[in-house]
Every structure is written in C-alpha cells, then in structure tokens.
Amino acid sequence: MKTRWYKDAVFYQIYPRSFKDSNGDGIGDIRGIIEKIDYIKGLGVNAVWLSPVYKSPNDDNGYDISDYRDINPEFGTLDDWKEMVAIMHENGIKIVMDLVVNHSSDEHPWFQESRKSKDNPYRDYYIWRKGVGKKPPNNWSSRFAGSAWKYDELTDEWYLHLFSEKQPDLNWANPAVRREVIDICNYWFELGVDGFRCDVITYISKAEGLPKGKFNPVLRGDEHFVAEPKIHNYLNEINKESWSKYDSMIVGEAAGLKLEDACLLIAEDRNEMDSVIQFETALVDLKMNVFPTKLNLRKFKKIQSAWQNLPEGCWNTLFYENHDQPRSISRYGNADGPYRKELAKMLAVSYMMLRGTPYIYQGQEIGMSNIALKPDEYADIMTKRIFDTVKKYFPPLYPLAVKIMKKVARDNARTPMQWNGLAHAGFSDVSPWFKINPNFGDVNVVIQETNPNSILMFYKKIVEFRKGNEIIINGEYKEYFPNNRSLYVFERSLKQKRYIVICNFKEHSVNLNAIDLHAMNAQLVLSNYPNSTQSFTNGMTLRPYEAVIYYIES
Ligand code: NOJ
C-alpha cells in the first residue's frame, strides 16, 4: 500500500490559530487556510502538517483534545475541514494531521468517566496511583515544570500528566486505549487524511511499576518512559491495524530519543513509523536543555552529519522551526543585523539540501523573527508555568528566567502570520488573539512577493530546485571540514553527479582555500547573493552568511 511519497515531499507546517483569520474573531481558522491555498501551492510544497484543529479547551492550544473526531468551533466545522482537504488534494497537496494521544484533555469524556470511581470502566484509560503518604506516587516531573502528578480528592488517588494538569496521560498498557487510537486513525484516513504527526510518541509507554527517576533538576523520569521498549509493540499494532492499510506517512515527534535508538522506530522493515522529528539538533545551543548559548557550529554539524548517516531504510526529517521552537534567524544568527536576508536564505540552503523530508514552518519562508515579549504578554502555558514555578521556589532567579524565555519561548513562533503591512498584518480584521511582531511593515508576504530577491522568492526557488531532484532525495551525504567553526560544507552525490554546498554561518567574510572547485570544473547553480564567485583559482571568500551550491559532473 505504501508508495513512500514523503521522500519527495516538502512540508509546510500550519499552526492554525496564527495562520489566517477568515471570520473576524481574531483567531486563525480553516476557511482562512482555504483562502491561502494558492499561496501554499505557490511555495511549491506538496504536503501540509496541520497542528491540532480538534475540539479542545485550549489549555495547550489544541494539544489537549476533548473530542478526537470533531473540529474546534473556533476553527470551523468538519465540513470546512473536508472542503479544505478536497481543495488541497485537487492541488496535489497531501495533508498530515496531528495525532495527540500520549494524553487527552481532562475534559474528554473518557477522563470525566475515569475520575468518577476506581471501578469505572474508563478508570484504566489513564494512569492512577495511590500517593506515598501525602506525596505523589513518584518524582517524575511535568515537562511544563513541577510534579507530573495531580491529586484528585474524589477517589483519593493521583493521575499522571507529563504535560499540564489538564493533559492526563493515557494508559497505553490498556488494549482498549490502543483500540481507540486505531479507530481514531482509521476514522480520519477514511475522511481523506494522508498521515499523522504523532505528538510526543516517544512517551507513550511507561516502565512497569513507574520507578523513581534519577536526579535531575529539570526533567525527571525520562529514562522510564522515553522509547520504553513496549512502545515497539504498541506501534506495530497500530501500524498493522491502521497505518499500513493506507498510503500513509507517519512521523513521530521524538522527544528525548537518541540517535542509536531511532532506527528501531523507523526502519522500513520494522513496521512502526516512517520517520522521527529528532530533538538533538534543536537542543544543540541549549546548555542542560535550558540555557541558551551561542551556536557551536562544530557540534551542530556533528549532529546533523550523524543523522544524515542513518542506515539505509531509515528516513530523516529536516527542520529548524516549528510552533515549539524560537525563530531560526533569531537563534542561529543576527536577525537584526544588515544581513538578515542572506542569513535566512543561507539557513534554507543548509537544511533543504540535506537528505530527508524538509518542513517549513509558517512565516519561516518570509524570515519572521522572535518577538520581544514582556513577561505578562506570554500566552503559552509552558512559559507561564515556568515563570510561576521560578517565582514561587527560586524568586532570585526570576530575572534570569525572563531573559532566557525571551530567547527560547515557544510564543516566539506563535505570533500571527504577517501577510501584509496593513492593519493587523492582514492576518485578521480585528485585533488578533496574540501580539503581532512589530516588524510586520518590513517583513510580510506582499512585500516579498514582488521582490525577486526576497527570502520568500528564495524559498520558492530552493523548493523547486529540490523537487524531483534525485541527487538531493537519494544521493549520498559527505561532510567536509568538520572542524571548521564558520562553514558548513557538504556534498550530495549520486553516481557521477554531485553538489557541493557551502554555507557561511558567520556574519563576516570567511576564506576557504582547501577545496579546489576550479579543478573540479564546478558550476554555480544556486546562491543567496546575486553574484557569487565562479572563479576560485586561489580558493574563495564567502561573504557574510553566503551560501553557494555548485554542481559537478565527472
Ligand atoms: C508537543 C507539541 O508540539 C507541543 O506544542 C505540546 O505542548 C506538547 N507536545 C504536548 O502535547
């Protein structure tokens, strides 16, 4: 059944709340997406990952689902959704939905039943335990700060929530829960969806007995639920009963996953998932996963190269941004400097030329950047929880927390899409649910659509360049100069044909003498400056954030 179409796909991720508001309530919606199908198609992408649009009380912006089979009224109706999918399909665009089943909302009828009594038929849909005296059953921590357990007076037991208290973890050890997940997947496949992005799928299986986690000031318990071995049985079961019956693409969000365990989840012959969204690259500039540091390019390249060298039969996912990450141009370079455009384009080259399926997150293609929010302007539950916890337990560290969140907060990526320079950035007719980045007058779609040298036009160019290009899709990967602290240089090759990709990650010029492109008769095929060098008899100089792609045939 599987054609593995995703190998030649470029994805566009839509975070619906912030994409386009069609009905003047300040919240993005499905009809807003329909309005923008031509724009999406114009990017050249052929697949969309849609963040959750299901019914939800929005404790975590839709990642807390109260009805897996219906659409949140603020986004529209199931009929709107069907119309959107039909139009996408007519335009050759596949659609992958978010599948959030590590946890549900506490407002889901399953949980409402589950908490009623210890002998309720739904009790075992969730993970309930007795406390230890007045304390929680173990020391695991929520990813949103604090304990991962919430006491419920009604039955004098605690339930596990690895995210917010309103996101109780489902009990995957219960076959009835797995059956529900299978039925949900089949329901959406029958309605036309092409696959799923499985939210924190690496957390679904918890070790027998829920043992205490080893000491860690921030995240405790991971070793007992990240890719715990039973996950493979669970995924095999869903794969057999659902995913493999359709021409699907299943990509798992793999928090905490180590490279050496990745293939167990994605090798084609293991019948689990097709690919994982790994976090090693995204965490490279965070000390202890928390404190932002300057990008160490050597470390960054080492991780990218290791994932590029996954064995045959294991497929990569390529991304810099999503709704959980700060904006890449603010993170990996100087977004406020004179080379902002070159930076954004260089970053595009540095990952779009790799092996795997690339994802572009809405706004990345126009170079949207971080927004400097005041502490009380954040909307994201995670940031709010972190601030509350620091204020309560470590008040002297609060100013530091504010400084850190400015750089890493998820809200940086959740500001409304900047469509034009008019009121509300063309996102909505009214003041939107969340602050718009004040730079929308300069950074917006309309301005860039008419400028052939814009970031947007460059994204279109590189997507087009990639599409159907066998060397980029299937070619070998080889890294040059891994110790160079400024340049990322790699080769993609297939038989006699190859590309050499050179990206300058620095905001100043950098010389490269050790590669004799002249002797190789290399032809420049793409670059982010209007006149990149074709002559390199004495080596070459890369200008600030310059990126060049050369083609060589031997
Ligand atoms: C990962 C999602 O991407 C994130 O936005 C969410 O908060 C957590 N999983 C919990 O569902």
CSV table of C-alpha atoms in Angstrom, one decimal, residues 181-443:
chain,number,residue,atom,x,y,z
A,181,VAL,CA,-6.3,5.2,18.8
A,182,ILE,CA,-6.6,2.7,15.9
A,183,ASP,CA,-10.2,3.7,15.4
A,184,ILE,CA,-9.4,7.4,15.5
A,185,CYS,CA,-6.7,6.9,12.9
A,186,ASN,CA,-9.0,4.9,10.6
A,187,TYR,CA,-11.8,7.5,11.0
A,188,TRP,CA,-9.5,10.3,9.7
A,189,PHE,CA,-8.0,8.1,7.0
A,190,GLU,CA,-11.5,7.3,5.7
A,191,LEU,CA,-12.1,11.1,5.6
A,192,GLY,CA,-9.1,11.5,3.4
A,193,VAL,CA,-6.1,12.4,5.6
A,194,ASP,CA,-2.7,11.2,4.3
A,195,GLY,CA,-0.9,10.6,7.6
A,196,PHE,CA,-0.2,11.7,11.1
A,197,ARG,CA,2.5,13.6,13.0
A,198,CYS,CA,2.4,11.8,16.3
A,199,ASP,CA,2.8,14.1,19.2
A,200,VAL,CA,5.4,13.1,21.8
A,201,ILE,CA,5.0,9.5,20.7
A,202,THR,CA,8.2,8.5,22.4
A,203,TYR,CA,6.5,9.0,25.8
A,204,ILE,CA,3.5,6.6,25.3
A,205,SER,CA,4.9,3.6,27.1
A,206,LYS,CA,5.8,3.8,30.8
A,207,ALA,CA,8.1,1.3,32.6
A,208,GLU,CA,6.4,-1.3,34.7
A,209,GLY,CA,6.0,-0.1,38.3
A,210,LEU,CA,6.7,3.5,37.4
A,211,PRO,CA,10.1,3.6,39.1
A,212,LYS,CA,11.6,6.7,40.6
A,213,GLY,CA,13.6,8.9,38.1
A,214,LYS,CA,17.3,9.6,38.6
A,215,PHE,CA,18.1,13.1,40.0
A,216,ASN,CA,17.7,15.9,37.5
A,217,PRO,CA,16.8,19.5,38.5
A,218,VAL,CA,14.5,19.9,35.5
A,219,LEU,CA,13.3,16.7,33.8
A,220,ARG,CA,12.9,13.7,36.0
A,221,GLY,CA,11.7,10.2,34.9
A,222,ASP,CA,12.7,10.2,31.2
A,223,GLU,CA,14.7,7.0,31.5
A,224,HIS,CA,11.4,5.3,32.4
A,225,PHE,CA,9.3,6.5,29.6
A,226,VAL,CA,11.4,7.7,26.6
A,227,ALA,CA,11.2,5.0,24.0
A,228,GLU,CA,10.5,2.4,26.6
A,229,PRO,CA,10.7,-1.0,24.9
A,230,LYS,CA,6.9,-1.7,24.9
A,231,ILE,CA,6.5,1.2,22.5
A,232,HIS,CA,7.5,-1.0,19.7
A,233,ASN,CA,4.7,-3.5,20.3
A,234,TYR,CA,2.2,-0.6,20.5
A,235,LEU,CA,3.4,1.0,17.3
A,236,ASN,CA,3.4,-2.4,15.5
A,237,GLU,CA,-0.1,-2.9,16.5
A,238,ILE,CA,-1.4,0.5,15.2
A,239,ASN,CA,0.7,0.1,12.1
A,240,LYS,CA,-0.9,-3.3,11.3
A,241,GLU,CA,-4.4,-2.3,12.2
A,242,SER,CA,-4.4,1.2,10.6
A,243,TRP,CA,-1.3,3.0,9.2
A,244,SER,CA,-0.2,0.2,6.8
A,245,LYS,CA,-3.6,-0.1,5.3
A,246,TYR,CA,-3.3,3.4,3.7
A,247,ASP,CA,-0.7,5.1,1.6
A,248,SER,CA,0.3,7.0,4.7
A,249,MET,CA,3.1,8.9,6.2
A,250,ILE,CA,3.7,8.6,9.9
A,251,VAL,CA,6.2,10.9,11.5
A,252,GLY,CA,6.8,10.7,15.3
A,253,GLU,CA,7.8,13.6,17.5
A,254,ALA,CA,10.6,12.0,19.3
A,255,ALA,CA,11.4,14.0,22.4
A,256,GLY,CA,14.4,12.6,24.3
A,257,LEU,CA,15.2,10.0,21.6
A,258,LYS,CA,18.9,9.1,21.0
A,259,LEU,CA,20.2,8.6,17.5
A,260,GLU,CA,21.1,5.0,18.3
A,261,ASP,CA,17.5,4.2,19.1
A,262,ALA,CA,15.9,5.9,16.1
A,263,CYS,CA,16.1,3.1,13.6
A,264,LEU,CA,14.2,0.8,16.0
A,265,LEU,CA,11.3,3.1,15.5
A,266,ILE,CA,11.7,4.0,11.8
A,267,ALA,CA,13.5,1.2,9.9
A,268,GLU,CA,11.2,0.3,7.0
A,269,ASP,CA,11.2,-3.4,7.8
A,270,ARG,CA,10.1,-2.9,11.4
A,271,ASN,CA,6.6,-1.6,10.5
A,272,GLU,CA,6.4,1.1,13.1
A,273,MET,CA,6.8,4.7,11.8
A,274,ASP,CA,8.3,6.3,8.7
A,275,SER,CA,10.4,9.0,10.3
A,276,VAL,CA,11.0,10.9,13.5
A,277,ILE,CA,11.4,14.5,14.4
A,278,GLN,CA,14.6,14.4,16.4
A,279,PHE,CA,15.5,17.0,19.1
A,280,GLU,CA,19.3,16.7,19.1
A,281,THR,CA,19.7,19.5,16.6
A,282,ALA,CA,17.2,21.7,18.3
A,283,LEU,CA,18.9,21.3,21.6
A,284,VAL,CA,22.4,21.9,20.4
A,285,ASP,CA,22.5,25.5,21.6
A,286,LEU,CA,20.9,24.9,24.9
A,287,LYS,CA,23.1,24.0,27.9
A,288,MET,CA,21.4,21.4,30.1
A,289,ASN,CA,18.5,21.7,27.6
A,290,VAL,CA,17.6,25.0,29.2
A,291,PHE,CA,20.2,27.8,29.0
A,292,PRO,CA,20.7,29.3,25.5
A,293,THR,CA,24.3,29.6,24.3
A,294,LYS,CA,25.9,30.7,21.1
A,295,LEU,CA,25.7,28.2,18.3
A,296,ASN,CA,28.7,25.9,18.3
A,297,LEU,CA,28.8,25.1,14.6
A,298,ARG,CA,31.2,22.1,15.0
A,299,LYS,CA,28.7,20.5,17.5
A,300,PHE,CA,25.8,21.4,15.3
A,301,LYS,CA,27.4,19.8,12.2
A,302,LYS,CA,28.4,16.7,14.1
A,303,ILE,CA,24.8,16.1,15.0
A,304,GLN,CA,23.4,16.9,11.5
A,305,SER,CA,26.0,14.6,9.9
A,306,ALA,CA,25.3,11.7,12.3
A,307,TRP,CA,21.6,11.9,11.4
A,308,GLN,CA,22.4,12.2,7.7
A,309,ASN,CA,24.3,8.9,8.0
A,310,LEU,CA,21.4,6.9,9.3
A,311,PRO,CA,21.5,3.4,7.8
A,312,GLU,CA,19.6,2.6,4.5
A,313,GLY,CA,15.9,2.1,5.2
A,314,CYS,CA,15.7,4.8,7.9
A,315,TRP,CA,14.4,8.2,6.8
A,316,ASN,CA,15.2,11.7,8.1
A,317,THR,CA,13.1,14.7,9.0
A,318,LEU,CA,14.6,18.1,8.4
A,319,PHE,CA,13.5,21.2,10.2
A,320,TYR,CA,14.7,24.3,12.1
A,321,GLU,CA,11.4,25.7,13.2
A,322,ASN,CA,8.0,24.7,14.4
A,323,HIS,CA,5.5,26.0,16.9
A,324,ASP,CA,7.7,24.9,19.8
A,325,GLN,CA,10.9,26.4,18.7
A,326,PRO,CA,12.1,30.0,18.6
A,327,ARG,CA,12.6,31.5,15.1
A,328,SER,CA,15.7,30.2,13.3
A,329,ILE,CA,17.1,33.5,12.2
A,330,SER,CA,17.0,34.8,15.7
A,331,ARG,CA,18.6,31.7,17.0
A,332,TYR,CA,21.3,30.8,14.6
A,333,GLY,CA,22.5,34.3,13.6
A,334,ASN,CA,21.9,38.0,13.9
A,335,ALA,CA,18.4,38.6,12.7
A,336,ASP,CA,18.6,42.3,13.4
A,337,GLY,CA,21.8,43.0,11.5
A,338,PRO,CA,22.3,44.1,8.0
A,339,TYR,CA,22.5,40.6,6.6
A,340,ARG,CA,19.1,39.3,7.8
A,341,LYS,CA,18.0,38.3,4.3
A,342,GLU,CA,21.2,36.5,3.5
A,343,LEU,CA,21.1,34.7,6.9
A,344,ALA,CA,17.5,33.4,6.3
A,345,LYS,CA,18.4,32.2,2.8
A,346,MET,CA,21.7,30.6,4.0
A,347,LEU,CA,19.8,28.7,6.6
A,348,ALA,CA,17.3,27.5,4.0
A,349,VAL,CA,20.2,26.1,1.9
A,350,SER,CA,21.9,24.5,4.9
A,351,TYR,CA,18.9,22.2,5.6
A,352,MET,CA,17.0,21.9,2.4
A,353,MET,CA,20.0,20.3,0.6
A,354,LEU,CA,20.2,17.5,3.1
A,355,ARG,CA,18.7,14.0,2.9
A,356,GLY,CA,15.2,13.7,4.4
A,357,THR,CA,11.8,15.4,4.3
A,358,PRO,CA,12.1,19.1,4.9
A,359,TYR,CA,9.5,21.1,6.8
A,360,ILE,CA,9.0,24.8,6.5
A,361,TYR,CA,7.1,26.4,9.4
A,362,GLN,CA,4.7,29.2,8.6
A,363,GLY,CA,6.5,32.5,8.4
A,364,GLN,CA,9.9,31.0,8.2
A,365,GLU,CA,9.7,31.5,4.4
A,366,ILE,CA,9.5,35.3,4.9
A,367,GLY,CA,12.1,35.4,7.6
A,368,MET,CA,9.8,36.0,10.6
A,369,SER,CA,11.9,36.5,13.7
A,370,ASN,CA,11.5,36.3,17.5
A,371,ILE,CA,9.3,38.8,19.3
A,372,ALA,CA,10.5,40.5,22.4
A,373,LEU,CA,7.6,40.0,24.8
A,374,LYS,CA,7.1,41.4,28.3
A,375,PRO,CA,6.7,38.8,31.0
A,376,ASP,CA,2.9,39.3,31.2
A,377,GLU,CA,2.4,39.2,27.4
A,378,TYR,CA,3.2,35.4,27.0
A,379,ALA,CA,0.2,33.3,26.2
A,380,ASP,CA,1.9,29.8,26.3
A,381,ILE,CA,1.1,27.6,29.3
A,382,MET,CA,4.6,26.3,29.3
A,383,THR,CA,6.2,29.7,29.8
A,384,LYS,CA,3.6,30.8,32.3
A,385,ARG,CA,4.2,27.6,34.3
A,386,ILE,CA,8.0,28.2,34.3
A,387,PHE,CA,7.6,31.8,35.5
A,388,ASP,CA,5.1,30.7,38.2
A,389,THR,CA,7.4,27.9,39.4
A,390,VAL,CA,10.5,30.1,39.4
A,391,LYS,CA,8.7,32.9,41.2
A,392,LYS,CA,7.4,30.5,43.9
A,393,TYR,CA,10.5,28.4,44.6
A,394,PHE,CA,13.5,30.4,43.3
A,395,PRO,CA,12.5,34.1,43.3
A,396,PRO,CA,16.1,35.5,42.8
A,397,LEU,CA,16.2,33.6,39.5
A,398,TYR,CA,13.1,35.2,38.0
A,399,PRO,CA,15.0,37.9,36.1
A,400,LEU,CA,17.2,35.2,34.6
A,401,ALA,CA,14.1,33.2,33.6
A,402,VAL,CA,12.7,36.3,31.9
A,403,LYS,CA,15.9,36.7,29.9
A,404,ILE,CA,16.0,33.0,28.9
A,405,MET,CA,12.4,32.9,27.8
A,406,LYS,CA,12.9,35.9,25.6
A,407,LYS,CA,15.2,33.7,23.6
A,408,VAL,CA,13.7,30.3,23.8
A,409,ALA,CA,9.9,30.8,24.4
A,410,ARG,CA,7.6,28.9,22.1
A,411,ASP,CA,5.5,32.1,21.7
A,412,ASN,CA,8.3,33.5,19.5
A,413,ALA,CA,6.9,31.2,16.8
A,414,ARG,CA,3.3,31.7,17.5
A,415,THR,CA,2.7,35.3,16.6
A,416,PRO,CA,0.2,35.8,13.7
A,417,MET,CA,1.4,35.3,10.2
A,418,GLN,CA,2.5,38.6,8.5
A,419,TRP,CA,0.5,38.7,5.3
A,420,ASN,CA,0.9,42.4,4.5
A,421,GLY,CA,1.9,45.8,6.0
A,422,LEU,CA,-1.7,46.9,6.7
A,423,ALA,CA,-3.8,46.7,9.8
A,424,HIS,CA,-3.2,43.6,11.9
A,425,ALA,CA,-0.7,42.5,9.3
A,426,GLY,CA,-3.5,41.2,7.1
A,427,PHE,CA,-4.0,38.3,9.5
A,428,SER,CA,-7.4,39.5,10.7
A,429,ASP,CA,-9.8,42.4,10.5
A,430,VAL,CA,-9.7,42.8,14.3
A,431,SER,CA,-7.1,42.8,17.0
A,432,PRO,CA,-5.8,39.2,17.0
A,433,TRP,CA,-5.6,36.7,19.8
A,434,PHE,CA,-1.9,37.3,20.2
A,435,LYS,CA,0.5,40.1,19.6
A,436,ILE,CA,1.8,40.7,16.1
A,437,ASN,CA,5.6,41.2,15.7
A,438,PRO,CA,6.0,44.9,15.2
A,439,ASN,CA,8.3,44.3,12.2
A,440,PHE,CA,5.4,43.3,10.0
A,441,GLY,CA,5.7,46.5,8.0
A,442,ASP,CA,9.0,45.3,6.6
A,443,VAL,CA,8.6,41.6,6.9
